[in-house]
Amino acid sequence: MFGTKKPLWGPQPEQKKHYDAVLIGGGLHNLATAYYLAKEHGMTNVAVVEKRFIGFGGAGRNTAIVRANQRTQENVPLYKDALDLWPQLTKELDFNLMFNNCGNVNLMHSEAAMKAARMNVSTAQFLGVESHVLDAKQTKELVPALNLSQDITHPIHGSMYHPPGGIVRHDAVVWGLAKGAAKLGVDILQQTEAQGISTRQGKVTGVDTSRGHISTPKVMVSAGGYSAGIISHLLGLKLPISVLTIQAMVTQPLKPLLNHVVSSGAYHVYCNQTLKGEIATGAHMDPWPNYTTQVTARYIKHQAEALTEFLPCLRGVKFMRAWGGLADMTPDMAPIMDGNDPLDGFFMNCGWGYFGFKSSTATGRYMAEYMATGECPQRLRPFTFRRYEQHKLMGETAALVNYTPDN
Amino acid sequence: MALMITCPVCGRRNGYEFRYGGEDKGAYPWGQDMDPRQWAEYVHMNSCTAGVQKEWWYHRDGCGSWFTIFRDTVANVEVENPEERT
């Protein structure tokens, strides 16, 4: 029965001998880049090369949360652009991305955290992103299930409330973008591994895949957690990235209980209730580099303990599934987006850590502009690879905590 | 399967007792004339090996030793020194 269903993006195309651009990695960033290359820049002779299947990596393993309440003034506008794109793309792609802007509630558990929240909210308001500081009582009004008791490990002082954020159906975004890109003529080559990038006199000339050689003047690597390994292995270019395993899980379905995404830095927990009623919750990362996506009992226990402290009604609820994914962390918790440096025609879009999902569509659009015109869009300029040697690290600390193995 | 690490003092212990100390990048470049790019290379850049790599660990919840081990980052297990094996 299932075998008769054709993919939305058509049958697997034959790999051509030449493309105007080859995008390595079949995740959201590259599918969005391919879509916008074709749609806004008329570049339709483009291939997306994916070793496994589209949406295998972070695109299919995240907890579907989107928001624009980051810390730095360089980051916030990029995430805001992405947030504004979801309803627009739903129409454009004629595919329901199930964007539910239920709002995000970040719990704060100390006066210091409240101060940080006030700084974040100021940045957001300055940049036109709606965000508020709430005290404990107001937070409880939004999320009645919360436990305001002083008798827990991290009592709740208040929260940062960000109404425009929420959740988007991650698989729908993969399928919708793949459908949109394929319709415009992009070749999505699954089960095709990029094995080499050929260069001549400082210029990209082609890509070798498991299906043969492609000649192309432009290559982008944006393969989530695998990007840094691919770039270091194929080009010998080392990046300031550590790849860590991050785990998530869902409970059995429950009656409606949470109307917002609720997260807590101190407890290392973020959770939301899916449309099916499951509580989807993410844990933090094993603080050492890993390419495994296996799960560990340690985090299942941790999530259960943390969740039931501030949402005591979840006691006794069972976890149904757990999974792991990869996060490519940079020292300043901000991504690396760069092009034509050190090689002409080579572009990279990586180091997204666990934020890549939220920003994928806007980033794809800007990277498409960068690849098509050769001019770096203003929005992406602060994210240059050279910022590390210039000692201009970003300090994007709105992340729940500093998760890199450097801490 | 959780990571187990062999501390030179305490023996094989649960990986969560330890803190990762980065890829082994050789000796600290004391007294060398380095430009900012070379420093960034030493301080920030990683090989991100999917496979066996040599790396530093610190026995935080134990004896406090710093030491290196070889670990397979794909299987997430400590392995013997691959050079000694050959």
PDB file of C-alpha atoms in Angstrom, chain A residues 29 220-228 231 239-241 328 330 334-338 348-353 363 367 383 387-388:
ATOM      1  CA  HIS A  29      19.061  24.710   4.805  1.00  0.00           C
ATOM      2  CA  MET A 220      27.788  24.639  -0.779  1.00  0.00           C
ATOM      3  CA  VAL A 221      28.253  22.402   2.235  1.00  0.00           C
ATOM      4  CA  SER A 222      25.372  22.622   4.675  1.00  0.00           C
ATOM      5  CA  ALA A 223      24.933  19.182   6.138  1.00  0.00           C
ATOM      6  CA  GLY A 224      24.082  19.978   9.762  1.00  0.00           C
ATOM      7  CA  GLY A 225      26.194  17.999  12.214  1.00  0.00           C
ATOM      8  CA  TYR A 226      28.137  16.405   9.373  1.00  0.00           C
ATOM      9  CA  SER A 227      29.267  19.715   7.784  1.00  0.00           C
ATOM     10  CA  ALA A 228      32.476  20.242   9.742  1.00  0.00           C
ATOM     11  CA  ILE A 231      34.664  20.253   5.060  1.00  0.00           C
ATOM     12  CA  LEU A 239      36.332  24.777  11.589  1.00  0.00           C
ATOM     13  CA  PRO A 240      35.731  25.937  15.175  1.00  0.00           C
ATOM     14  CA  ILE A 241      33.069  23.291  15.630  1.00  0.00           C
ATOM     15  CA  ASP A 328      27.492  21.282  15.597  1.00  0.00           C
ATOM     16  CA  THR A 330      30.657  26.808  17.801  1.00  0.00           C
ATOM     17  CA  ALA A 334      26.423  31.455  16.463  1.00  0.00           C
ATOM     18  CA  PRO A 335      26.594  29.873  13.001  1.00  0.00           C
ATOM     19  CA  ILE A 336      29.252  30.222  10.305  1.00  0.00           C
ATOM     20  CA  MET A 337      28.001  31.394   6.926  1.00  0.00           C
ATOM     21  CA  ASP A 338      30.619  32.317   4.416  1.00  0.00           C
ATOM     22  CA  MET A 348      29.463  26.959   3.776  1.00  0.00           C
ATOM     23  CA  ASN A 349      26.525  27.258   6.116  1.00  0.00           C
ATOM     24  CA  CYS A 350      27.145  25.363   9.330  1.00  0.00           C
ATOM     25  CA  GLY A 351      27.789  25.600  13.069  1.00  0.00           C
ATOM     26  CA  TRP A 352      24.084  25.981  13.778  1.00  0.00           C
ATOM     27  CA  GLY A 353      24.199  23.828  16.879  1.00  0.00           C
ATOM     28  CA  THR A 363      19.047  31.425   5.883  1.00  0.00           C
ATOM     29  CA  MET A 367      22.483  31.912   1.060  1.00  0.00           C
ATOM     30  CA  PHE A 383      28.727  35.401  10.565  1.00  0.00           C
ATOM     31  CA  ARG A 387      35.596  36.364  13.007  1.00  0.00           C
ATOM     32  CA  TYR A 388      37.505  33.787  15.064  1.00  0.00           C
TER      33      TYR A 388
END
